[in-house]
PDB file of C-alpha atoms in Angstrom:
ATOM      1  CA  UNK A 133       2.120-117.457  76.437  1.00  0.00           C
ATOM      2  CA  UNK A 134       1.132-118.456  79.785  1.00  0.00           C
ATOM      3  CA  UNK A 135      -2.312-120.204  78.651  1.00  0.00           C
ATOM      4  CA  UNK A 136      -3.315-120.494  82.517  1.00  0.00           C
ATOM      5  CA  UNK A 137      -4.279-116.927  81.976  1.00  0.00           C
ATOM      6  CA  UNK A 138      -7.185-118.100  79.638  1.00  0.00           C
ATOM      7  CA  UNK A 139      -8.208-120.796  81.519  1.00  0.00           C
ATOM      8  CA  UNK A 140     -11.353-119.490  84.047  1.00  0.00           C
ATOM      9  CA  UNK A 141     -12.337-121.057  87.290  1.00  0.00           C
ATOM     10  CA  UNK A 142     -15.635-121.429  88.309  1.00  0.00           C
ATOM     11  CA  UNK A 143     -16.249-122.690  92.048  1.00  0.00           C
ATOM     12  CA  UNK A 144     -19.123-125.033  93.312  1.00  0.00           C
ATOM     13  CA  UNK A 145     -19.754-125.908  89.108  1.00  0.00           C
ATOM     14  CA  UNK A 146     -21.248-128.336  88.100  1.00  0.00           C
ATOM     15  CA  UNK A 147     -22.276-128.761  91.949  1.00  0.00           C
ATOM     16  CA  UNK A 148     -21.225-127.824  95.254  1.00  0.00           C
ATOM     17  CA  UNK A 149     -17.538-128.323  96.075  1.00  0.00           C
ATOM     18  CA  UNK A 150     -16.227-128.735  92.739  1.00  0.00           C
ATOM     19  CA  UNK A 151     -14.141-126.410  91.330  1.00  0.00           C
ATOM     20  CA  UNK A 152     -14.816-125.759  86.855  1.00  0.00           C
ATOM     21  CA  UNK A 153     -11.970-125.794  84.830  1.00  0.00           C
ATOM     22  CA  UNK A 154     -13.592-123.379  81.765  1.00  0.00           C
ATOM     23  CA  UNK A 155     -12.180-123.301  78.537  1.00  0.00           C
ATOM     24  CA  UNK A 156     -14.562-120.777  76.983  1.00  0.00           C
ATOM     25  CA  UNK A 157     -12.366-117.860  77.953  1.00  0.00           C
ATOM     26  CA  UNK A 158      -9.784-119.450  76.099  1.00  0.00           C
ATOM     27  CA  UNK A 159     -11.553-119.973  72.938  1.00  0.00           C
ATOM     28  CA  UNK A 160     -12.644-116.620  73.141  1.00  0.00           C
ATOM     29  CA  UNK A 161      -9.476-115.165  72.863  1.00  0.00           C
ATOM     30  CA  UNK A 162      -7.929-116.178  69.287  1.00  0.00           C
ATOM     31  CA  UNK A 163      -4.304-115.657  70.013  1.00  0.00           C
ATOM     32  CA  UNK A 164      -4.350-117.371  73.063  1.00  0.00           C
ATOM     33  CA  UNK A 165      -6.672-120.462  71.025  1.00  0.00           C
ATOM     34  CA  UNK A 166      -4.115-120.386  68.515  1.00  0.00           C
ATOM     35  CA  UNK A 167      -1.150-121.068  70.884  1.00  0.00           C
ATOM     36  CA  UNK A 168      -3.279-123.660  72.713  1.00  0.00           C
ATOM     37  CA  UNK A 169      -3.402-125.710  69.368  1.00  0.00           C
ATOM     38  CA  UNK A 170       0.046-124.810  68.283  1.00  0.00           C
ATOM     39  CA  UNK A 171       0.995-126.391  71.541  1.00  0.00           C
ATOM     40  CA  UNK A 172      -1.207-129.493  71.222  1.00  0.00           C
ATOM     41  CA  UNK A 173       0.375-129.905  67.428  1.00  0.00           C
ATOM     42  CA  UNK A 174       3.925-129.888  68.907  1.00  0.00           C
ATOM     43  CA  UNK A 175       2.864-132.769  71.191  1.00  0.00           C
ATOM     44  CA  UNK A 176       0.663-134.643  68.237  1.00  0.00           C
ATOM     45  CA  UNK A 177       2.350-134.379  65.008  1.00  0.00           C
ATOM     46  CA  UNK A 178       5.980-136.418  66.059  1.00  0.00           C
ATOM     47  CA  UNK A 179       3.446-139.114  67.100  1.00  0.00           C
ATOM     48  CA  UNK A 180       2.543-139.300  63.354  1.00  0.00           C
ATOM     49  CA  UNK A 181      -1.416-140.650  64.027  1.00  0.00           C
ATOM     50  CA  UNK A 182      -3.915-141.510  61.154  1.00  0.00           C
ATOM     51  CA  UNK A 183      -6.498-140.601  63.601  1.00  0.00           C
ATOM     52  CA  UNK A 184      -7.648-137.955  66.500  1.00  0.00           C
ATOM     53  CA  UNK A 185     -10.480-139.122  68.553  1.00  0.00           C
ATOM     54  CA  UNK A 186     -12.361-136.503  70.509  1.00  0.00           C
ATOM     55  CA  UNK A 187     -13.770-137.198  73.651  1.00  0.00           C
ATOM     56  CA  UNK A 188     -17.721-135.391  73.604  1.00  0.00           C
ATOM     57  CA  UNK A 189     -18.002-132.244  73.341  1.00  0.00           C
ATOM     58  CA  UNK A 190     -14.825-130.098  74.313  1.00  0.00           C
ATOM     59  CA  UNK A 191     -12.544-132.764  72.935  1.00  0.00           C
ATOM     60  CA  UNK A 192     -13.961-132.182  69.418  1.00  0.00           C
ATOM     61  CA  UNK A 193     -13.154-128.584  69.964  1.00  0.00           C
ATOM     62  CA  UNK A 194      -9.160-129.521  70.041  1.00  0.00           C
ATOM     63  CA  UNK A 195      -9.552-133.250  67.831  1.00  0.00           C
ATOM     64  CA  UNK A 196     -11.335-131.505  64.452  1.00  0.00           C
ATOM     65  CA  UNK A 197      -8.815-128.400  63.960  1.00  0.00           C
ATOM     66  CA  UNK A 198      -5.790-130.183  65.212  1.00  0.00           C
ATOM     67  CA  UNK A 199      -6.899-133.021  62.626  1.00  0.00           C
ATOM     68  CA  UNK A 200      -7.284-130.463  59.895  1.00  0.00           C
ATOM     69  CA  UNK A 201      -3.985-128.688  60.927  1.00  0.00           C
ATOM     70  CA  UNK A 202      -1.983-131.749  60.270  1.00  0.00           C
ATOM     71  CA  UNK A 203      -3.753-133.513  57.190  1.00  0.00           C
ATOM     72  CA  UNK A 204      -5.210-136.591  59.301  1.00  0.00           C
ATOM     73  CA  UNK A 205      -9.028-137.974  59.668  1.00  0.00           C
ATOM     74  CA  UNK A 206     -11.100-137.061  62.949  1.00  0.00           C
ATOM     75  CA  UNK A 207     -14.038-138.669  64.774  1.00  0.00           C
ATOM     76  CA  UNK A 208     -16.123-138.688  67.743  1.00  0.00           C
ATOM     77  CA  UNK A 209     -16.699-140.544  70.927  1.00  0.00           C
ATOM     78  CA  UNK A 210     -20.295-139.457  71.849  1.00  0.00           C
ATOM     79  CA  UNK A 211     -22.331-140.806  74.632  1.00  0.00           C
ATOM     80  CA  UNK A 212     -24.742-143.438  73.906  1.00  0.00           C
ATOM     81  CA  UNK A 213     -27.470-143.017  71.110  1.00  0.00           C
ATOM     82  CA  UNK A 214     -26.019-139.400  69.434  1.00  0.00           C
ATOM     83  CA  UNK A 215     -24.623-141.453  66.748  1.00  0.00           C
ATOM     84  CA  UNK A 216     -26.150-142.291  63.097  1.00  0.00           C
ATOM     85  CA  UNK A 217     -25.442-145.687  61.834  1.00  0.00           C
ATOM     86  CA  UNK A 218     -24.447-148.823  62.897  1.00  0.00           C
ATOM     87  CA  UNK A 219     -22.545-148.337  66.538  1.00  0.00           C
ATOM     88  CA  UNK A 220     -19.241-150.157  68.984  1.00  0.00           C
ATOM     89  CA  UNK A 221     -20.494-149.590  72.226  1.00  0.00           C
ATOM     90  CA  UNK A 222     -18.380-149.446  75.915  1.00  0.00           C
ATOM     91  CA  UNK A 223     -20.060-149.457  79.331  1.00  0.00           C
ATOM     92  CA  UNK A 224     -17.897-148.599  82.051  1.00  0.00           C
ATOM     93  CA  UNK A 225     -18.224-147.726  85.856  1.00  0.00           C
ATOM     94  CA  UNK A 226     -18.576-144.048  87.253  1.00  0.00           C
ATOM     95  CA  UNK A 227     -18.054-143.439  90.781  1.00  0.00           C
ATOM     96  CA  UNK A 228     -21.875-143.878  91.411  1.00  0.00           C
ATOM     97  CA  UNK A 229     -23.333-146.466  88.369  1.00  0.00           C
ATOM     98  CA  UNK A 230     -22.268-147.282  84.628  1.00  0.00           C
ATOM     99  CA  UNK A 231     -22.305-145.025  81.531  1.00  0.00           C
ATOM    100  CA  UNK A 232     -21.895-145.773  77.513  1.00  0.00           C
ATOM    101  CA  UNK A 233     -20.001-144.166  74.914  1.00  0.00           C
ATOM    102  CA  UNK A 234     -19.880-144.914  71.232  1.00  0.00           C
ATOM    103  CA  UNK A 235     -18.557-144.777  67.833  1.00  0.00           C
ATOM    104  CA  UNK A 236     -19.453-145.452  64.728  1.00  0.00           C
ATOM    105  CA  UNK A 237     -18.573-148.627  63.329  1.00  0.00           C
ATOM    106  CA  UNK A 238     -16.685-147.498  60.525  1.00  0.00           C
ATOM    107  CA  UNK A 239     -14.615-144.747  62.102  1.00  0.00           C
ATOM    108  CA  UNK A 240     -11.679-146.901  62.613  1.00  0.00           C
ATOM    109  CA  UNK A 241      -9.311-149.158  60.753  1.00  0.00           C
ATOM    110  CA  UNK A 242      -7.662-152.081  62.341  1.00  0.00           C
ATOM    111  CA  UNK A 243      -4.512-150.648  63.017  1.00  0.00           C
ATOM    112  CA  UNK A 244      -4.891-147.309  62.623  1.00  0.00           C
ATOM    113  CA  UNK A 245      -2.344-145.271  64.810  1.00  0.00           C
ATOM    114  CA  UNK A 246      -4.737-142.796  66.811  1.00  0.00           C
ATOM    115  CA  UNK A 247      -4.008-140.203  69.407  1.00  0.00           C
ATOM    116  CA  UNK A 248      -6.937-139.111  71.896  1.00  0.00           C
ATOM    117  CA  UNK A 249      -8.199-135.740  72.952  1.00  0.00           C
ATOM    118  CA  UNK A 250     -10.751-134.045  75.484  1.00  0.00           C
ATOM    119  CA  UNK A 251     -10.111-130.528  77.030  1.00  0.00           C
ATOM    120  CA  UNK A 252      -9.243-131.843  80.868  1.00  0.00           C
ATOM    121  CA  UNK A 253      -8.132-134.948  82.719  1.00  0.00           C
ATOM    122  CA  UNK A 254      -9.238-135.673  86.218  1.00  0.00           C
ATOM    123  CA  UNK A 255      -9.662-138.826  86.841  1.00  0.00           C
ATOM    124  CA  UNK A 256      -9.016-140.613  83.784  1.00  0.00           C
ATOM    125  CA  UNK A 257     -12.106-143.110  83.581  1.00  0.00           C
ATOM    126  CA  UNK A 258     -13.350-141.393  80.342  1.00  0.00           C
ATOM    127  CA  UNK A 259     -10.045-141.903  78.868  1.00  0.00           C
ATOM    128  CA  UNK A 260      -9.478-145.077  79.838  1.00  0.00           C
ATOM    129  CA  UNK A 261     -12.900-145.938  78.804  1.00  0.00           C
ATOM    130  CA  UNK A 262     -12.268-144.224  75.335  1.00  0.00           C
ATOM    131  CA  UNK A 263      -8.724-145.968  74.971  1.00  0.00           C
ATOM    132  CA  UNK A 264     -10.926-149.564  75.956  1.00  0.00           C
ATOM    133  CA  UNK A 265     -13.684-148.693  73.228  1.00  0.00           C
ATOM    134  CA  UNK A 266     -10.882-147.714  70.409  1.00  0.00           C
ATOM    135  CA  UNK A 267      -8.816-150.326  70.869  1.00  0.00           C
ATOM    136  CA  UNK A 268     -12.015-153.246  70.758  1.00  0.00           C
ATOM    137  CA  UNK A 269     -12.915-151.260  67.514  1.00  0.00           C
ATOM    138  CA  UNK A 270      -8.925-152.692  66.331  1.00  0.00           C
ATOM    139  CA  UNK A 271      -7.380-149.364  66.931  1.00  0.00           C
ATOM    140  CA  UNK A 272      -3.749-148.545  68.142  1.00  0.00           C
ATOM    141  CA  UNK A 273      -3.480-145.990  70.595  1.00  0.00           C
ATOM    142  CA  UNK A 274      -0.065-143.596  70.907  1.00  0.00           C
ATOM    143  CA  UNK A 275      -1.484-141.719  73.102  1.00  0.00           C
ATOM    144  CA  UNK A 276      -3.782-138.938  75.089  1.00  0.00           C
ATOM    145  CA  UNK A 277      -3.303-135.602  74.633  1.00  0.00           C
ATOM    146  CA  UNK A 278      -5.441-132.538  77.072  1.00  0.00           C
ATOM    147  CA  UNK A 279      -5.168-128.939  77.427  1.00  0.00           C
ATOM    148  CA  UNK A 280      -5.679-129.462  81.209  1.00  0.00           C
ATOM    149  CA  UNK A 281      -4.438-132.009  83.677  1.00  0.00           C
ATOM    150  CA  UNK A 282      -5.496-131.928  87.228  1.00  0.00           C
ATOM    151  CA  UNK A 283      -2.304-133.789  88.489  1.00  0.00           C
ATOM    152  CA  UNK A 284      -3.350-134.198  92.358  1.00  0.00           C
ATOM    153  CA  UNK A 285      -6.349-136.565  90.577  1.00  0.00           C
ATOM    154  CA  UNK A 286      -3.576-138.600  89.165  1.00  0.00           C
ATOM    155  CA  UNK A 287      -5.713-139.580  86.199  1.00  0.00           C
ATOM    156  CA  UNK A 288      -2.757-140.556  83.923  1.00  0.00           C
ATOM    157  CA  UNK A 289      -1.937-143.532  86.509  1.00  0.00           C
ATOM    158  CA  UNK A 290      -4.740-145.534  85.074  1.00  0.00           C
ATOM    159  CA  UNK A 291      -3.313-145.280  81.634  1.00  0.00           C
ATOM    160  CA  UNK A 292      -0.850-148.082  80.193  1.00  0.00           C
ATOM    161  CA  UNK A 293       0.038-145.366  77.082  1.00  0.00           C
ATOM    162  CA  UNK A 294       1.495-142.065  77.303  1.00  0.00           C
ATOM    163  CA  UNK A 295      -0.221-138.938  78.381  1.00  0.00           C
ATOM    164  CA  UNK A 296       0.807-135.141  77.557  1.00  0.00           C
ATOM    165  CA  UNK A 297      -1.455-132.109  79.043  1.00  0.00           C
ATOM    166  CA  UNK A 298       0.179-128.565  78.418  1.00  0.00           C
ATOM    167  CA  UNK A 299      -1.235-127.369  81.502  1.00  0.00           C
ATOM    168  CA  UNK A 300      -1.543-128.585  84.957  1.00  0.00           C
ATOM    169  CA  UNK A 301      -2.955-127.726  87.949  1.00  0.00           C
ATOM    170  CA  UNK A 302      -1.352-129.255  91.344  1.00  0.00           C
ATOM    171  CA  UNK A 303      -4.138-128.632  93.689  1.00  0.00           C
TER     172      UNK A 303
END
């Protein structure tokens, strides 16, 4: 199943001259969602992680049912203060100022094996900022895994761990 099919574009979203990778049509459409995380589960379960960390909020929408799917835990990066409890925090720079995601301080292990999520990567800073915050929280990342990857962003450069995305867009 050709999953690009799914996948709407929305020009000048979130503002002028961007172009909105949407997902919605895809979740909307359960045999189409169902070979998206069939897909994903290929690429994840070989890896053999003890955790999947979504990135907020379409990561989650991959991380929790992939997690279920293959009998490991799940949890959240969130921006900051959308967390209970006690909190590891990461600032990190944006194109135009700083920004700070979270997790909770007992979500990881030291050591635990853990492959990342989100629906899209661009330019890879969330990622990398992710892969930063879980790995000063003691865990071991294997890898990042998107639906989407907009390949003429080259976010995956900024990465020193593998990256898989089962679709990509060029240009």
């Amino acid at each position: 199943m050709n999953l690009k099919n799914h996948i709407r574009g929305i020009p000048n979203f979130p503002k002028p001259g961007i172009f909105f990778y949407d997902i919605s049509t895809l979740l909307a459409h359960p045999v189409a969602w169902s070979a998206c995380i069939k897909k994903l589960a290929n690429v994840i379960a070989p890896q053999k992680p003890d955790l999947l960390v979504g990135i907020e909020s379409r990561g989650f929408l991959t991380a929790a049912p992939l997690a279920l799917e293959l009998g490991v835990g799940f949890a959240m990066i969130r921006k900051k203060g959308k967390l209970p409890g006690n909190t590891i925090s990461h600032e990190y720079d944006l194109e135009y100022g700083t920004d700070i995601i979270e997790i909770q301080a007992d979500a990881i292990r030291t050591g635990q094996k853990i492959v990342i999520l989100d629906d899209l990567l661009a330019t890879g800073g969330t990622a990398l900022a992710t892969a930063q915050l879980l790995q000063q929280a003691g865990g071991n990342i294997l890898s990042a895994v998107f639906i989407i990857e907009l390949s003429f962003l080259a976010g995956r450069k900024k990465m020193d761990f593998p990256i898989h995305s089962i679709v990509a867009y060029d240009e």
